[in-house]
């Protein structure tokens, strides 16, 4: 999976379209299948045609793209069903929701949202962090950008149960820089794996255990920028944001645009290089995950269909005018029920069979027994 906020709110047109295409090409070159995620024409889309990718990039340029985190998905889906010009560009959180619904486990992007500096008064904590706590997906990124409060971001990820994995390093990648050391201490990634097979093993075990939470795979920038230069640019961007009172969902796009301006475009080039690198790593992980390791968790199956109950009563003998000794038995059938039982026996995790009884029938105890079976 690939996000689309980075296309509409992270880079200028037409560079954004070139990069979106190049990232998809990089995933394909790695032997995996790219699926850029967006909200188009009332639907959450996981996988876009080239024309649709262009539509997203152009909408970003025309200001017709809405940044979609989880809370925005239904709103933009509803409005874009009526307004074809409106495009929903999914953030890490929004992309994770849609990709998981489609069964995608690996997701590549540049950077994730986090705890903004000053969050102790603004409460600006990205929904990305909470989403990764409740969605089993691996986000391959270049770590946490130091426009954010890196130690606080790590704390919230820990609270949410998100695994933060350094890829071939103990240091937590800091997006532009190889590592961040705001406040003196170098920030460390709590977990470390050194290759795609190891990360695929983590994914397999996370699925096998049924943990509904995800991970951040922090991949160091292959061409890190000078730490001091970028720190100065970040300070200038933060100052500009404070002076203008930028907040809420506008904060991250504003800071990214400001950084690009202050660094004379160098931050944009670094951003593009690391996104391409992350796409390559994500493809390696997806290929390793598809090829080997323990089987995926079996699918949940919901069967909607008929269940029937046969009740057979046999009298013991002739018994005119008296109560009769005898025996009654019940058996369960119906196509829906039979398919549900077969799916369960074939290994599906959950089966549900739906029983329709007419209102005048009083078979409550039999329904209970059917559900227990
Ligand atoms: N960080 C980056 N580049 C980005 C983003 C974050 O380095 O493009 C985008 C991602 O889409 C991310 C979103 O999910 O910004 C976070 O926004 P917010 O802080 O409003 O949650
Ligand atoms: Mn925010």
GROMACS .gro file of N, CA and C and ligand atoms in nm, residues 3-7 9-10 67 69 90-93 109-114 116 124-128 145 147-148 175 248-253 256 271, ligand 1:
model
  132
    3UNK      N    1   0.045   0.565   0.036
    3UNK     CA    2  -0.050   0.670   0.074
    3UNK      C    3  -0.060   0.778  -0.034
    4UNK      N    4  -0.161   0.863  -0.023
    4UNK     CA    5  -0.177   0.968  -0.123
    4UNK      C    6  -0.167   1.110  -0.068
    5UNK      N    7  -0.166   1.127   0.066
    5UNK     CA    8  -0.146   1.264   0.118
    5UNK      C    9  -0.009   1.315   0.077
    6UNK      N   10   0.088   1.224   0.073
    6UNK     CA   11   0.223   1.264   0.032
    6UNK      C   12   0.221   1.320  -0.111
    7UNK      N   13   0.129   1.272  -0.195
    7UNK     CA   14   0.118   1.321  -0.334
    7UNK      C   15   0.052   1.460  -0.336
    9UNK      N   16  -0.038   1.670  -0.062
    9UNK     CA   17  -0.003   1.771   0.037
    9UNK      C   18   0.146   1.771   0.072
   10UNK      N   19   0.224   1.684   0.006
   10UNK     CA   20   0.365   1.674   0.043
   10UNK      C   21   0.460   1.722  -0.065
   67UNK      N   22  -0.730   1.604   0.278
   67UNK     CA   23  -0.644   1.513   0.356
   67UNK      C   24  -0.734   1.426   0.443
   69UNK      N   25  -0.769   1.146   0.722
   69UNK     CA   26  -0.733   1.054   0.828
   69UNK      C   27  -0.858   0.970   0.855
   90UNK      N   28  -0.538   0.996   0.132
   90UNK     CA   29  -0.527   0.930   0.262
   90UNK      C   30  -0.391   0.950   0.327
   91UNK      N   31  -0.396   0.980   0.457
   91UNK     CA   32  -0.275   0.989   0.539
   91UNK      C   33  -0.230   0.847   0.575
   92UNK      N   34  -0.131   0.837   0.658
   92UNK     CA   35  -0.088   0.705   0.705
   92UNK      C   36  -0.207   0.636   0.775
   93UNK      N   37  -0.279   0.710   0.860
   93UNK     CA   38  -0.393   0.649   0.930
   93UNK      C   39  -0.501   0.606   0.831
  109UNK      N   40   0.587   0.452   0.290
  109UNK     CA   41   0.569   0.598   0.278
  109UNK      C   42   0.700   0.667   0.315
  110UNK      N   43   0.693   0.802   0.328
  110UNK     CA   44   0.811   0.877   0.369
  110UNK      C   45   0.822   0.881   0.519
  111UNK      N   46   0.727   0.955   0.580
  111UNK     CA   47   0.731   0.968   0.726
  111UNK      C   48   0.592   0.955   0.783
  112UNK      N   49   0.584   0.924   0.911
  112UNK     CA   50   0.454   0.917   0.979
  112UNK      C   51   0.430   1.046   1.057
  113UNK      N   52   0.304   1.071   1.088
  113UNK     CA   53   0.272   1.178   1.181
  113UNK      C   54   0.314   1.136   1.321
  114UNK      N   55   0.318   1.232   1.412
  114UNK     CA   56   0.363   1.197   1.547
  114UNK      C   57   0.313   1.298   1.648
  116UNK      N   58   0.345   1.638   1.801
  116UNK     CA   59   0.409   1.766   1.766
  116UNK      C   60   0.476   1.827   1.887
  124UNK      N   61  -0.167   1.817   2.007
  124UNK     CA   62  -0.156   1.775   1.868
  124UNK      C   63  -0.075   1.645   1.858
  125UNK      N   64  -0.146   1.535   1.861
  125UNK     CA   65  -0.088   1.401   1.848
  125UNK      C   66  -0.153   1.337   1.727
  126UNK      N   67  -0.073   1.299   1.628
  126UNK     CA   68  -0.130   1.246   1.503
  126UNK      C   69  -0.213   1.121   1.526
  127UNK      N   70  -0.324   1.113   1.454
  127UNK     CA   71  -0.407   0.992   1.456
  127UNK      C   72  -0.332   0.871   1.400
  128UNK      N   73  -0.221   0.896   1.328
  128UNK     CA   74  -0.140   0.783   1.276
  128UNK      C   75  -0.098   0.691   1.390
  145UNK      N   76   1.035   1.235   1.188
  145UNK     CA   77   1.099   1.361   1.150
  145UNK      C   78   1.112   1.452   1.271
  147UNK      N   79   1.073   1.759   1.299
  147UNK     CA   80   0.976   1.868   1.322
  147UNK      C   81   0.884   1.825   1.438
  148UNK      N   82   0.889   1.694   1.469
  148UNK     CA   83   0.807   1.639   1.577
  148UNK      C   84   0.890   1.625   1.704
  175UNK      N   85   1.435   1.061   0.957
  175UNK     CA   86   1.391   1.114   0.830
  175UNK      C   87   1.506   1.174   0.750
  248UNK      N   88  -0.387   2.193   1.375
  248UNK     CA   89  -0.473   2.085   1.324
  248UNK      C   90  -0.411   2.017   1.204
  249UNK      N   91  -0.494   1.979   1.108
  249UNK     CA   92  -0.446   1.900   0.995
  249UNK      C   93  -0.357   1.981   0.901
  250UNK      N   94  -0.356   2.114   0.915
  250UNK     CA   95  -0.271   2.197   0.829
  250UNK      C   96  -0.126   2.200   0.876
  251UNK      N   97  -0.102   2.158   1.001
  251UNK     CA   98   0.032   2.175   1.058
  251UNK      C   99   0.139   2.100   0.979
  252UNK      N  100   0.119   1.970   0.956
  252UNK     CA  101   0.222   1.891   0.889
  252UNK      C  102   0.249   1.940   0.746
  253UNK      N  103   0.144   1.959   0.661
  253UNK     CA  104   0.173   2.010   0.526
  253UNK      C  105   0.243   2.147   0.528
  256UNK      N  106   0.613   2.096   0.613
  256UNK     CA  107   0.688   2.034   0.503
  256UNK      C  108   0.716   2.135   0.392
  271UNK      N  109   1.350   1.391   0.054
  271UNK     CA  110   1.222   1.324   0.076
  271UNK      C  111   1.198   1.221  -0.035
  374LIG     N1  112   0.534   1.317   0.746
  374LIG     C1  113   0.611   1.334   0.638
  374LIG     N2  114   0.552   1.348   0.517
  374LIG     C2  115   0.417   1.344   0.502
  374LIG     C3  116   0.337   1.324   0.618
  374LIG     C4  117   0.398   1.311   0.737
  374LIG     O1  118   0.731   1.336   0.650
  374LIG     O2  119   0.367   1.357   0.390
  374LIG     C5  120   0.188   1.314   0.601
  374LIG     C6  121   0.143   1.167   0.609
  374LIG     O3  122   0.033   1.149   0.522
  374LIG     C7  123   0.098   1.154   0.752
  374LIG     C8  124   0.037   1.289   0.778
  374LIG     O4  125   0.008   1.049   0.775
  374LIG     O5  126   0.123   1.381   0.709
  374LIG     C9  127   0.026   1.323   0.924
  374LIG     O6  128  -0.054   1.436   0.939
  374LIG     P1  129  -0.104   1.480   1.085
  374LIG     O7  130   0.020   1.520   1.158
  374LIG     O8  131  -0.200   1.592   1.060
  374LIG     O9  132  -0.170   1.358   1.143
   0.00000   0.00000   0.00000
